[in-house]
Tab-separated table of C-alpha atoms in Angstrom:
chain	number	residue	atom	x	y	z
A	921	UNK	CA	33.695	7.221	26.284
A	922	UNK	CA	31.386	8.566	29.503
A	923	UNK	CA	31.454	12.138	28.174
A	924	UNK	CA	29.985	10.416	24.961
A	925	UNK	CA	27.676	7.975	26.778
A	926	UNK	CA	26.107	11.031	29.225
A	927	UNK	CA	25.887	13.099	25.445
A	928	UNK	CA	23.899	10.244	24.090
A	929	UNK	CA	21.976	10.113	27.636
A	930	UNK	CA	20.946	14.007	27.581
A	931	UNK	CA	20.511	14.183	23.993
A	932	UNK	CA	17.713	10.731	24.399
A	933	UNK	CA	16.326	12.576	27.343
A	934	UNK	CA	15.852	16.200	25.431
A	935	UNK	CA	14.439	13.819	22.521
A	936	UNK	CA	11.482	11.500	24.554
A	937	UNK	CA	10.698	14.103	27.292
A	938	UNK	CA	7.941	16.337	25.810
A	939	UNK	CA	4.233	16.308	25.855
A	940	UNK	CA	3.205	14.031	23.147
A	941	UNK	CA	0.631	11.330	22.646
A	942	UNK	CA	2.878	8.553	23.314
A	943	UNK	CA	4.128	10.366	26.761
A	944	UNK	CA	0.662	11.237	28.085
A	945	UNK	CA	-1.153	7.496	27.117
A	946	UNK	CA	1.329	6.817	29.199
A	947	UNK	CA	1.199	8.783	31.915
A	948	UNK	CA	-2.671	7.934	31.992
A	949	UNK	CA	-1.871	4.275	32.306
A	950	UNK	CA	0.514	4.643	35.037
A	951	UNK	CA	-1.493	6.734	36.852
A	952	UNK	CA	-4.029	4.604	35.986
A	953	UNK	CA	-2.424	1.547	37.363
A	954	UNK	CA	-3.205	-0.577	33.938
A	955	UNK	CA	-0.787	-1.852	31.611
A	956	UNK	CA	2.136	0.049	32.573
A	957	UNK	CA	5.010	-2.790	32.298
A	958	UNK	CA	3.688	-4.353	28.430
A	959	UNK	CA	3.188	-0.648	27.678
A	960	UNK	CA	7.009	0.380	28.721
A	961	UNK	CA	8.494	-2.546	27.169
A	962	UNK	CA	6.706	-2.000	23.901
A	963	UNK	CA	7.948	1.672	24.545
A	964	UNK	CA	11.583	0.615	24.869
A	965	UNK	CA	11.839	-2.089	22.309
A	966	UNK	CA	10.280	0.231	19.950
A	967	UNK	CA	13.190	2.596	20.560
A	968	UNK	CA	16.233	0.074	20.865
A	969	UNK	CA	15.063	-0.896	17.136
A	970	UNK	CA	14.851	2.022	15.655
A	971	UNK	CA	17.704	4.175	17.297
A	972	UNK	CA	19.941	1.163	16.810
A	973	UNK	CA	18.831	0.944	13.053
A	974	UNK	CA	19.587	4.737	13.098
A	975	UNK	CA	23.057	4.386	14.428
A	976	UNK	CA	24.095	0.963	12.605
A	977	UNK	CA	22.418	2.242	9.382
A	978	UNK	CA	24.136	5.597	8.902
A	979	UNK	CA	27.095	4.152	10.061
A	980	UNK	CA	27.141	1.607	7.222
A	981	UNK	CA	26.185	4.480	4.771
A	982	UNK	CA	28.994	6.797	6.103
A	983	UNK	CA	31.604	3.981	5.594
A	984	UNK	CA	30.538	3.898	1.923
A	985	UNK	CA	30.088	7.432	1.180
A	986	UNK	CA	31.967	9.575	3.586
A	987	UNK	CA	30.889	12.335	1.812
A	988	UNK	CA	27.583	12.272	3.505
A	989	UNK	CA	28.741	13.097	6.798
A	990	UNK	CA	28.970	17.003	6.154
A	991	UNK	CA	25.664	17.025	4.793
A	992	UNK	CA	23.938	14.875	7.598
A	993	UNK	CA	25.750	17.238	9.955
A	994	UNK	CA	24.545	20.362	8.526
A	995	UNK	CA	20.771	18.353	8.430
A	996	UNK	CA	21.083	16.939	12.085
A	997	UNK	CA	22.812	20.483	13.164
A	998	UNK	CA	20.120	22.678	11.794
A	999	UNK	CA	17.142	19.831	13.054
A	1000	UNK	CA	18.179	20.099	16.500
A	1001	UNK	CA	18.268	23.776	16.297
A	1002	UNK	CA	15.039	24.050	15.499
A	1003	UNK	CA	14.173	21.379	17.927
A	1004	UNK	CA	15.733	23.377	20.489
A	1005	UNK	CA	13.749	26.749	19.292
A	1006	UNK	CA	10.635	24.094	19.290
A	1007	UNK	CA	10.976	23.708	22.675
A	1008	UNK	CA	11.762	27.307	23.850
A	1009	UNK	CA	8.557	28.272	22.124
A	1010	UNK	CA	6.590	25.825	24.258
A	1011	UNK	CA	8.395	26.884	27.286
A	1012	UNK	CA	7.074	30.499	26.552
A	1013	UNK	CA	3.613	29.036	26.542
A	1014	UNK	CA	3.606	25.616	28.260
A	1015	UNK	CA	1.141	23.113	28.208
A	1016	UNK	CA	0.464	19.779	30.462
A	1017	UNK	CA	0.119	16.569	30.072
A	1018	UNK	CA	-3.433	15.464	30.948
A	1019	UNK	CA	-4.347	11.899	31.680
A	1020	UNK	CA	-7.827	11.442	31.489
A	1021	UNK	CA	-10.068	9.505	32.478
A	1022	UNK	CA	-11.593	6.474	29.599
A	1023	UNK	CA	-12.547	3.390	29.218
A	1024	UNK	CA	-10.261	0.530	30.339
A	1025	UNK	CA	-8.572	-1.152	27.930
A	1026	UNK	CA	-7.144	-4.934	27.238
A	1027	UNK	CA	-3.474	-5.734	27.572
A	1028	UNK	CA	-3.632	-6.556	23.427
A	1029	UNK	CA	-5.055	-3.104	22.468
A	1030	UNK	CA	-3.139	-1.317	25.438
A	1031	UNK	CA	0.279	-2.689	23.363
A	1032	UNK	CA	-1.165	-1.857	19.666
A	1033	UNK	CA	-2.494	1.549	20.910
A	1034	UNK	CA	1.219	1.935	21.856
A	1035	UNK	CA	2.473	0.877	19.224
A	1036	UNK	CA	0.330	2.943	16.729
A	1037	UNK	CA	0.959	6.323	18.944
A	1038	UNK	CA	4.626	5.493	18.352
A	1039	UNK	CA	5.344	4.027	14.756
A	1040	UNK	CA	2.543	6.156	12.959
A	1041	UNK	CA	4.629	9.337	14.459
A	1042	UNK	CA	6.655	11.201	11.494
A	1043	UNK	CA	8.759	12.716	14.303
A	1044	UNK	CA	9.849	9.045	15.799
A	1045	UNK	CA	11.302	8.281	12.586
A	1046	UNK	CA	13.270	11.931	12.005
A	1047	UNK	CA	14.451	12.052	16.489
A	1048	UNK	CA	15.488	8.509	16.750
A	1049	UNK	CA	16.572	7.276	13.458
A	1050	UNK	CA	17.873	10.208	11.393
A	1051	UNK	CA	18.715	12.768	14.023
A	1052	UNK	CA	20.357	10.229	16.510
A	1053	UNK	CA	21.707	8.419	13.958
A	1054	UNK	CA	23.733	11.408	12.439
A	1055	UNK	CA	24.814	12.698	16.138
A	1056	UNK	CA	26.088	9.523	17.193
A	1057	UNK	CA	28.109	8.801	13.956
A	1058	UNK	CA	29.761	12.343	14.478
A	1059	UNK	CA	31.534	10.563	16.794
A	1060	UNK	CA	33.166	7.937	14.846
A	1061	UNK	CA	33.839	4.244	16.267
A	1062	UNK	CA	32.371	6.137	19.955
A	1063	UNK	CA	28.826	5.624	18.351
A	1064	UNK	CA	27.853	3.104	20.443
A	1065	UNK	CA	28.648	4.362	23.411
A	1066	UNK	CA	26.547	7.308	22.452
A	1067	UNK	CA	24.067	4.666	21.424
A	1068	UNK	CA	23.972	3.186	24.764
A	1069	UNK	CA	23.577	6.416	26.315
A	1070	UNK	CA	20.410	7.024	24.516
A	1071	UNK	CA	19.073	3.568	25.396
A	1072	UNK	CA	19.505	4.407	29.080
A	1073	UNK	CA	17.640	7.566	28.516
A	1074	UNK	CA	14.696	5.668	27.159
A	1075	UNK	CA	14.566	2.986	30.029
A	1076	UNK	CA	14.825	5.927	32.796
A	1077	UNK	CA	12.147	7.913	30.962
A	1078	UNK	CA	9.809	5.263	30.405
A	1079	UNK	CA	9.994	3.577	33.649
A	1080	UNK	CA	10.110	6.623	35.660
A	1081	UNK	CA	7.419	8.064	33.846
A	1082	UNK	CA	5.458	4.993	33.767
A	1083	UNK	CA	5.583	3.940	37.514
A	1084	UNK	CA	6.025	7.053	38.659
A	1085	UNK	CA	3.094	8.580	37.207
A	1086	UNK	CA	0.805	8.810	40.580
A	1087	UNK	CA	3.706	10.677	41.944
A	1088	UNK	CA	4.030	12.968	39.131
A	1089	UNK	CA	0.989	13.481	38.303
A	1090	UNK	CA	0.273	16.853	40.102
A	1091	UNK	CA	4.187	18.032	38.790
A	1092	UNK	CA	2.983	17.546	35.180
A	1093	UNK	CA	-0.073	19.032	35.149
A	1094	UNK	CA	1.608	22.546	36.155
A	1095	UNK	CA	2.708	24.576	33.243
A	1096	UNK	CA	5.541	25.838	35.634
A	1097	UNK	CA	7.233	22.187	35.702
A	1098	UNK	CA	7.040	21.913	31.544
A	1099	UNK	CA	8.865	25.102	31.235
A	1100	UNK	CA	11.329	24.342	33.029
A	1101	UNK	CA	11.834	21.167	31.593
A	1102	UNK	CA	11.486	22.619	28.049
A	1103	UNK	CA	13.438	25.572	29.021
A	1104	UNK	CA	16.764	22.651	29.783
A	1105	UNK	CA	15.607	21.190	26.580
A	1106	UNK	CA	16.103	24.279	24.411
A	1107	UNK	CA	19.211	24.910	25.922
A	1108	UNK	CA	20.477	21.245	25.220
A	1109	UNK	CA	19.121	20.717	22.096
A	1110	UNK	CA	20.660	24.306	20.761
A	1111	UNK	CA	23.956	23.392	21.627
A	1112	UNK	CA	24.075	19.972	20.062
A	1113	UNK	CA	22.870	21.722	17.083
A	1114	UNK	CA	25.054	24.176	17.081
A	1115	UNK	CA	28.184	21.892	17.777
A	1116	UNK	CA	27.322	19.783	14.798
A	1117	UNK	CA	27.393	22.771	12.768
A	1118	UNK	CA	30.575	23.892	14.097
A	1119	UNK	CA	31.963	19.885	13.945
């Protein structure tokens, strides 16, 4: 059950940890100062939805039709290896995030900005419905635990990077730091992909 909860943790970590518009809005609110708790929870809630619906969903599916399985495995498997290569490829040429500067905004439009940057994103829908969903139902009735270590990712990510942003601010805008980080990513994400090839 832990080895499957700190799978689900890494795998949620490799997932939300990447420079992306959701990740540096908020960054710049943290650093900022403005926001930063109604933006993480719309962050997290947004994520505890759809993972869950991920994980529940192709669950219920699977029970049905077992015969999916292989084929969401060989989907999922091949996904995260190209995630992974994703990743490598940005650690060859890193970026940052940058927070900017802007306009203040209201608490209303600080949520529905966060909410657009995260439901109008393809990718949300392919990382934490279809390709967490189809890990964590590789491992059977141990789904949830996987589930729940993906949920902990999320909350450590968001918080840390949303009230720790004045802290991290100078890490994050170093290429150096992102290719590490992507460089751990790659590594992580290949292996999943490659184990739910091999599964």
């Amino acid at each position: 059950m832990f080895q499957v909860a700190l799978t689900g943790l890494l795998t949620g970590l490799a997932l939300i940890v990447a420079v992306g518009a959701q990740n540096a809005f908020l960054l710049r609110q943290g650093i900022r100062g403005e926001h930063v708790l109604p933006i993480v929870l719309t962050c997290l809630v947004s994520d505890v939805v759809a993972i869950t619906a991920g994980v529940a969903g192709l669950g219920v599916v699977l029970e049905r039709w077992p015969a999916v399985l292989p084929v969401a495995q060989l989907t999922g498997g091949l996904y995260l290896i190209a995630f992974g290569v994703h990743a490598a490829m940005r650690a060859w040429r890193p970026g940052k995030l940058e927070a900017g500067e802007g306009a203040a905004l209201t608490p209303g439009r600080a949520v529905l900005l966060t909410l657009a940057l995260t439901w109008l994103n393809p990718h949300f829908y392919l990382d934490a419905v279809l390709m967490l969903g189809t890990v964590a139902n590789s491992f059977g009735t141990d789904r949830w635990w996987f589930l729940t270590g993906t949920l902990v990712a999320s909350v450590l990510w968001f918080f840390g990077l949303g009230y720790g942003a004045r802290l991290l601010r100078g890490l994050f805008a170093r290429p150096t730091a992102w290719r590490v980080l992507d460089s751990a990513i790659a590594v992580v994400m290949g292996t999943l992909g490659v184990g739910l090839l091999a599964h």
